[in-house]
XYZ file of C-alpha atoms in Angstrom:
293
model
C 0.000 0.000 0.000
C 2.760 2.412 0.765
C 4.591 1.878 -1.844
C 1.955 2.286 -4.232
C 0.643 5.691 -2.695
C 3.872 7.067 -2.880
C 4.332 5.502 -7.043
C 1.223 7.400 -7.475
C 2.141 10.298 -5.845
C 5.527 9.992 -8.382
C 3.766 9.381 -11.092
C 1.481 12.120 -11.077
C 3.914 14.702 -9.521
C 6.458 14.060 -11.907
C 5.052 13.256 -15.446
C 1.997 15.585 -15.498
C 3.490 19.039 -14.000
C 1.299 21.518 -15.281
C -0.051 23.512 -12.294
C 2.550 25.652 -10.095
C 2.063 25.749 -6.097
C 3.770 27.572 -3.567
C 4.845 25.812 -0.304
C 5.517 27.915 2.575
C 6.524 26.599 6.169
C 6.326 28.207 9.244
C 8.811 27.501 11.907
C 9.290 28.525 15.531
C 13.242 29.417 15.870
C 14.670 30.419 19.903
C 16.805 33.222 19.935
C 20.437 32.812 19.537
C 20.612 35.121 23.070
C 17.538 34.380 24.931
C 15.037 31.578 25.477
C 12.162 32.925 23.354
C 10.778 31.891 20.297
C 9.821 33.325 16.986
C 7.735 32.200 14.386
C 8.929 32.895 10.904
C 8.154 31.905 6.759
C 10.878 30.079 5.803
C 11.527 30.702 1.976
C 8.516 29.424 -0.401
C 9.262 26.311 -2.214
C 7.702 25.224 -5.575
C 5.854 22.356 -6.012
C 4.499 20.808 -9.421
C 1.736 18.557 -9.958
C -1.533 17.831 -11.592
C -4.299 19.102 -9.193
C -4.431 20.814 -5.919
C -5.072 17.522 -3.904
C -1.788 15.783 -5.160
C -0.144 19.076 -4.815
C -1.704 19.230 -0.795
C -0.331 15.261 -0.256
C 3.285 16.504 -2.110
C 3.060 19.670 0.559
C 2.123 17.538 3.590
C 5.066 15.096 2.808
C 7.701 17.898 2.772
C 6.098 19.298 6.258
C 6.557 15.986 7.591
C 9.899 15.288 6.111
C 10.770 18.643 8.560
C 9.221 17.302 11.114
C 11.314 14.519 11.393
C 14.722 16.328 10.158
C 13.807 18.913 13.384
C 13.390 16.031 15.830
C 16.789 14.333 14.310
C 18.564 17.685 15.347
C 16.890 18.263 18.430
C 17.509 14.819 19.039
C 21.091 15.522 18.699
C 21.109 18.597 20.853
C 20.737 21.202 18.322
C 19.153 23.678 20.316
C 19.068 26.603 17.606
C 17.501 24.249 15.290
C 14.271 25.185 13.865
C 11.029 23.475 14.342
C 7.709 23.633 11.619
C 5.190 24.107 13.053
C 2.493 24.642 10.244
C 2.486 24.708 6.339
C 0.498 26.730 3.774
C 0.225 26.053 0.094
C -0.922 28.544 -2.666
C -2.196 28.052 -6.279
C -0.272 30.106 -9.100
C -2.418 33.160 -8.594
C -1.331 32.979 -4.871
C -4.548 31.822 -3.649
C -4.431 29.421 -0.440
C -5.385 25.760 -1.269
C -7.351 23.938 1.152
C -8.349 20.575 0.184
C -9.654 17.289 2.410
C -7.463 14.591 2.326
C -8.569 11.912 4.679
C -6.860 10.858 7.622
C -5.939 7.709 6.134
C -4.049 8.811 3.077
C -2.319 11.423 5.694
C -1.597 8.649 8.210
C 0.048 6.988 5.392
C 2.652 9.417 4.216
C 3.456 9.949 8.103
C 4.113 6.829 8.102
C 6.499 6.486 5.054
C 8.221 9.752 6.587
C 8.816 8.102 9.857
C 10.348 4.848 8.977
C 12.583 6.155 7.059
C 16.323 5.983 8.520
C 18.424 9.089 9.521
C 19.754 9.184 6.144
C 16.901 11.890 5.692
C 19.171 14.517 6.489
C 20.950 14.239 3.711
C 18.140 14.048 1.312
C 15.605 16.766 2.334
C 15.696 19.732 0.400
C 14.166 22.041 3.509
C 17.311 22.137 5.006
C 20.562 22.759 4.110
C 23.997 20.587 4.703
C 25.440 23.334 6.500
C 22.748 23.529 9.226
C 22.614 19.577 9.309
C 25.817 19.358 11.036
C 26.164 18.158 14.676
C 25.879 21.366 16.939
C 27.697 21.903 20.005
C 25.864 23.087 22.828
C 28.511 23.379 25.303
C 30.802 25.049 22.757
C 28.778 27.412 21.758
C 27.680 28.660 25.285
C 31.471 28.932 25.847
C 32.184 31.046 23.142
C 28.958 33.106 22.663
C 30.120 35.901 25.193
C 33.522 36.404 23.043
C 31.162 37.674 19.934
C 28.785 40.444 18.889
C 25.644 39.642 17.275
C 24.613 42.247 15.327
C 20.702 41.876 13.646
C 19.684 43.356 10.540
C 15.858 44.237 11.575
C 14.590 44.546 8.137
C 15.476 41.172 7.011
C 12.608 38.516 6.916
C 14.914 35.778 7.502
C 16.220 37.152 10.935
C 19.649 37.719 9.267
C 22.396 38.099 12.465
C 26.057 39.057 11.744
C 27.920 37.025 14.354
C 32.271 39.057 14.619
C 34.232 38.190 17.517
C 34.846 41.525 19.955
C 38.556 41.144 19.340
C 37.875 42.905 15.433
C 38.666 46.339 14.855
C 35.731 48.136 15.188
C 36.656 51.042 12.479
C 38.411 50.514 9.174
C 41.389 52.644 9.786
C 43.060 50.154 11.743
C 44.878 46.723 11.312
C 43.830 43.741 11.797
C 42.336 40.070 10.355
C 39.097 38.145 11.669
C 36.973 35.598 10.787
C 32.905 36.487 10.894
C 29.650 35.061 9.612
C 25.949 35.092 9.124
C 23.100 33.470 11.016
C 19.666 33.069 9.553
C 16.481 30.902 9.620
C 18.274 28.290 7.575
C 21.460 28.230 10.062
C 24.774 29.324 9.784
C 26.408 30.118 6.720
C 29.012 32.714 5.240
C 31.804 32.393 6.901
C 34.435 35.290 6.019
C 37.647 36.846 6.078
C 38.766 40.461 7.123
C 41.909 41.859 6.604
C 42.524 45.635 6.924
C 45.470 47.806 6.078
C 46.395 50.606 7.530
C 49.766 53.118 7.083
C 51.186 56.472 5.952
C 51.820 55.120 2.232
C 49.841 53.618 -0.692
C 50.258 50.264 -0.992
C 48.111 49.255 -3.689
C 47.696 45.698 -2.512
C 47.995 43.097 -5.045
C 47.918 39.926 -3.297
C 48.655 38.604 0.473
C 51.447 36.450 1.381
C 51.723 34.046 4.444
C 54.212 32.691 6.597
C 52.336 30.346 8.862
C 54.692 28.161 11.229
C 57.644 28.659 8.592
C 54.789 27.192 5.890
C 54.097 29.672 3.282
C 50.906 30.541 2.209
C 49.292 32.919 -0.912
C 46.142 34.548 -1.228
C 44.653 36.992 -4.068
C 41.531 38.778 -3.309
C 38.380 39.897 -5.841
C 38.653 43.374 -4.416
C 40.777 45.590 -2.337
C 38.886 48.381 -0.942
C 40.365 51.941 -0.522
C 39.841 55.418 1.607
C 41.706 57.692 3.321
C 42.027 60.385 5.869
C 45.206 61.866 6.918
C 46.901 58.032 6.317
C 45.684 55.434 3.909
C 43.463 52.231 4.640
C 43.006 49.367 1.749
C 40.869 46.573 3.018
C 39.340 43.473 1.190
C 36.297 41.141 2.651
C 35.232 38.200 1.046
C 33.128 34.519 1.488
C 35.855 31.968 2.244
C 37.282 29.469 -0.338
C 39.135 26.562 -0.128
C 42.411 28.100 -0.109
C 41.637 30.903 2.164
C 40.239 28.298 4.484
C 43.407 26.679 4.739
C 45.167 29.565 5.506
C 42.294 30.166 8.237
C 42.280 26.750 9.696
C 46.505 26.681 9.526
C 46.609 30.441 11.099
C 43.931 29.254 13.882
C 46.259 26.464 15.559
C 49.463 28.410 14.845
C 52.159 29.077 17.433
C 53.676 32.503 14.753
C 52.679 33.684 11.760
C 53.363 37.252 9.754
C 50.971 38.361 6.460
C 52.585 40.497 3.838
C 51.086 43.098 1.858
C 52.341 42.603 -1.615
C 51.440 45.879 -3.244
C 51.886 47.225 -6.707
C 55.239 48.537 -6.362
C 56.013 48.271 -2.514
C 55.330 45.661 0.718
C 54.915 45.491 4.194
C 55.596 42.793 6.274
C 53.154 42.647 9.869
C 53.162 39.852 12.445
C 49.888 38.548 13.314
C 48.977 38.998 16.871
C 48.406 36.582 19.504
C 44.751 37.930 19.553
C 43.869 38.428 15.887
C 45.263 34.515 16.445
C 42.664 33.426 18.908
C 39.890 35.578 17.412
C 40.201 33.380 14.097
C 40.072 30.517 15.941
C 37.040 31.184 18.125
C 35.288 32.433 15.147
C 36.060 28.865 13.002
C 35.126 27.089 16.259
C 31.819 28.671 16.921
C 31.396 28.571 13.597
C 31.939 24.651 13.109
C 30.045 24.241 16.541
C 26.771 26.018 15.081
C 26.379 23.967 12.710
C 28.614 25.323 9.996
C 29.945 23.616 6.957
C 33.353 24.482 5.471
């Protein structure tokens, strides 16, 4: 029986898409600071299929697919995880569609949900891999206090900048960190910050490590420029894979020094002890939020 609900639900879904729906959940997310909840949209997902009441049973399997993802995290200890709570879906002229599906049929597709193994993580495409990772409770309540969390009010998502206090808090000064973004969805955006600041133009090209006595190389998209009565040049940008090494190398590193290769001229700065440990808090609470490198 449930394997020929769910080959009709395939069959139908999949070969005759010709109506457009709209699935939106609604979760309850606690606050990264405080024990209160909020409820929120998550992002509207489409969803094809042949008539509203095989578009309703496609819906109702996604809700309960998050249902079970949410309980695997919480499960887990994943205290920031969010949790659905309800589901709405809407027709292609963004009318709500309300249909009766008997208990049965809906018993059913809970029940396909629910035995399936843990491997559900992986496969649902309401959440992402980065917020599926193991989250570490204790971790983060250790490091929390080291950070700023700074909330962009006019974002639907609840969109939180999350810098360790150890940054520079202007641009005319020097210094590297680590930072990243917190939304619905989890953690995600992990960055790098490194600011220059002197009497001359540098121009910067390119940045060279020395890491441990292991050399290291980055180029950045963009170096940013301004000046006052000295010169700043700055560049801020989403991690890749060989900026991450550089991170991950600089954040158990016993000395390291970054040079400023510029157009014409250098400068050669050692990396302080606490631009050091700020990377490395930043990776760890990172990691320990769920974060995916």
């Amino acid at each position: 029986m449930k394997v020929l609900l769910f080959s009709f639900l395939a069959i139908f879904a999949f070969s005759s898409c010709n109506k457009s729906y709209k699935y939106v959940e609604i979760v309850k997310e606690r606050s990264i600071l405080s024990s209160s909840y909020n409820e929120k949209e998550k992002e509207a997902k489409n969803i094809m299929a042949k008539n509203d009441s095989i578009a309703y049973l496609e819906a109702y399997k996604k809700f309960c697919i998050s249902l079970k993802v949410a309980k695997e995290m919480k499960d887990a200890g994943m205290e920031f995880a969010s949790m659905p709570i309800r589901f709405s879906l809407y027709d292609d002229k963004g009318k709500e569609v309300k249909v009766h599906i008997d208990n049965k049929t809906l018993d059913e597709v809970e029940k396909q949900i629910t035995s399936l193994g843990s491997g559900i993580k992986e496969t649902s495409s309401n959440y992402s891999q980065k917020a599926q990772n193991p989250i570490d409770s204790i971790k983060i309540k250790e490091l929390i206090p080291l950070f700023s969390f700074k909330k962009d009010e006019f974002d639907p998502k609840g969109l939180t900048w999350i810098e360790p206090n150890s940054a520079p808090k202007y641009t005319n000064q020097n210094g590297m960190y680590c930072y990243f973004q917190k939304d619905i969805d989890g953690v995600s955006n992990f960055r790098i910050r490194i600011q220059y600041y002197a009497e001359d133009w540098l121009f910067i090209r390119k940045y060279q490590f020395s890491i441990d006595g292991k050399a290291y190389e980055f180029i950045p998209n963009n170096v940013e420029t301004d000046h006052d009565s000295n010169i700043w040049e700055w560049c801020d940008e989403k991690t890749t894979d060989t900026t991450i090494e550089i991170v991950k190398a600089l954040s158990i590193s016993k000395s390291a020094k970054i040079k400023f290769v510029g157009r014409q001229y250098h400068d050669i700065r050692t990396i302080t002890k606490r631009e050091i440990k700020g990377i490395k808090d930043a990776l760890d609470l990172y990691i320990a939020m769920g974060g995916a490198l």
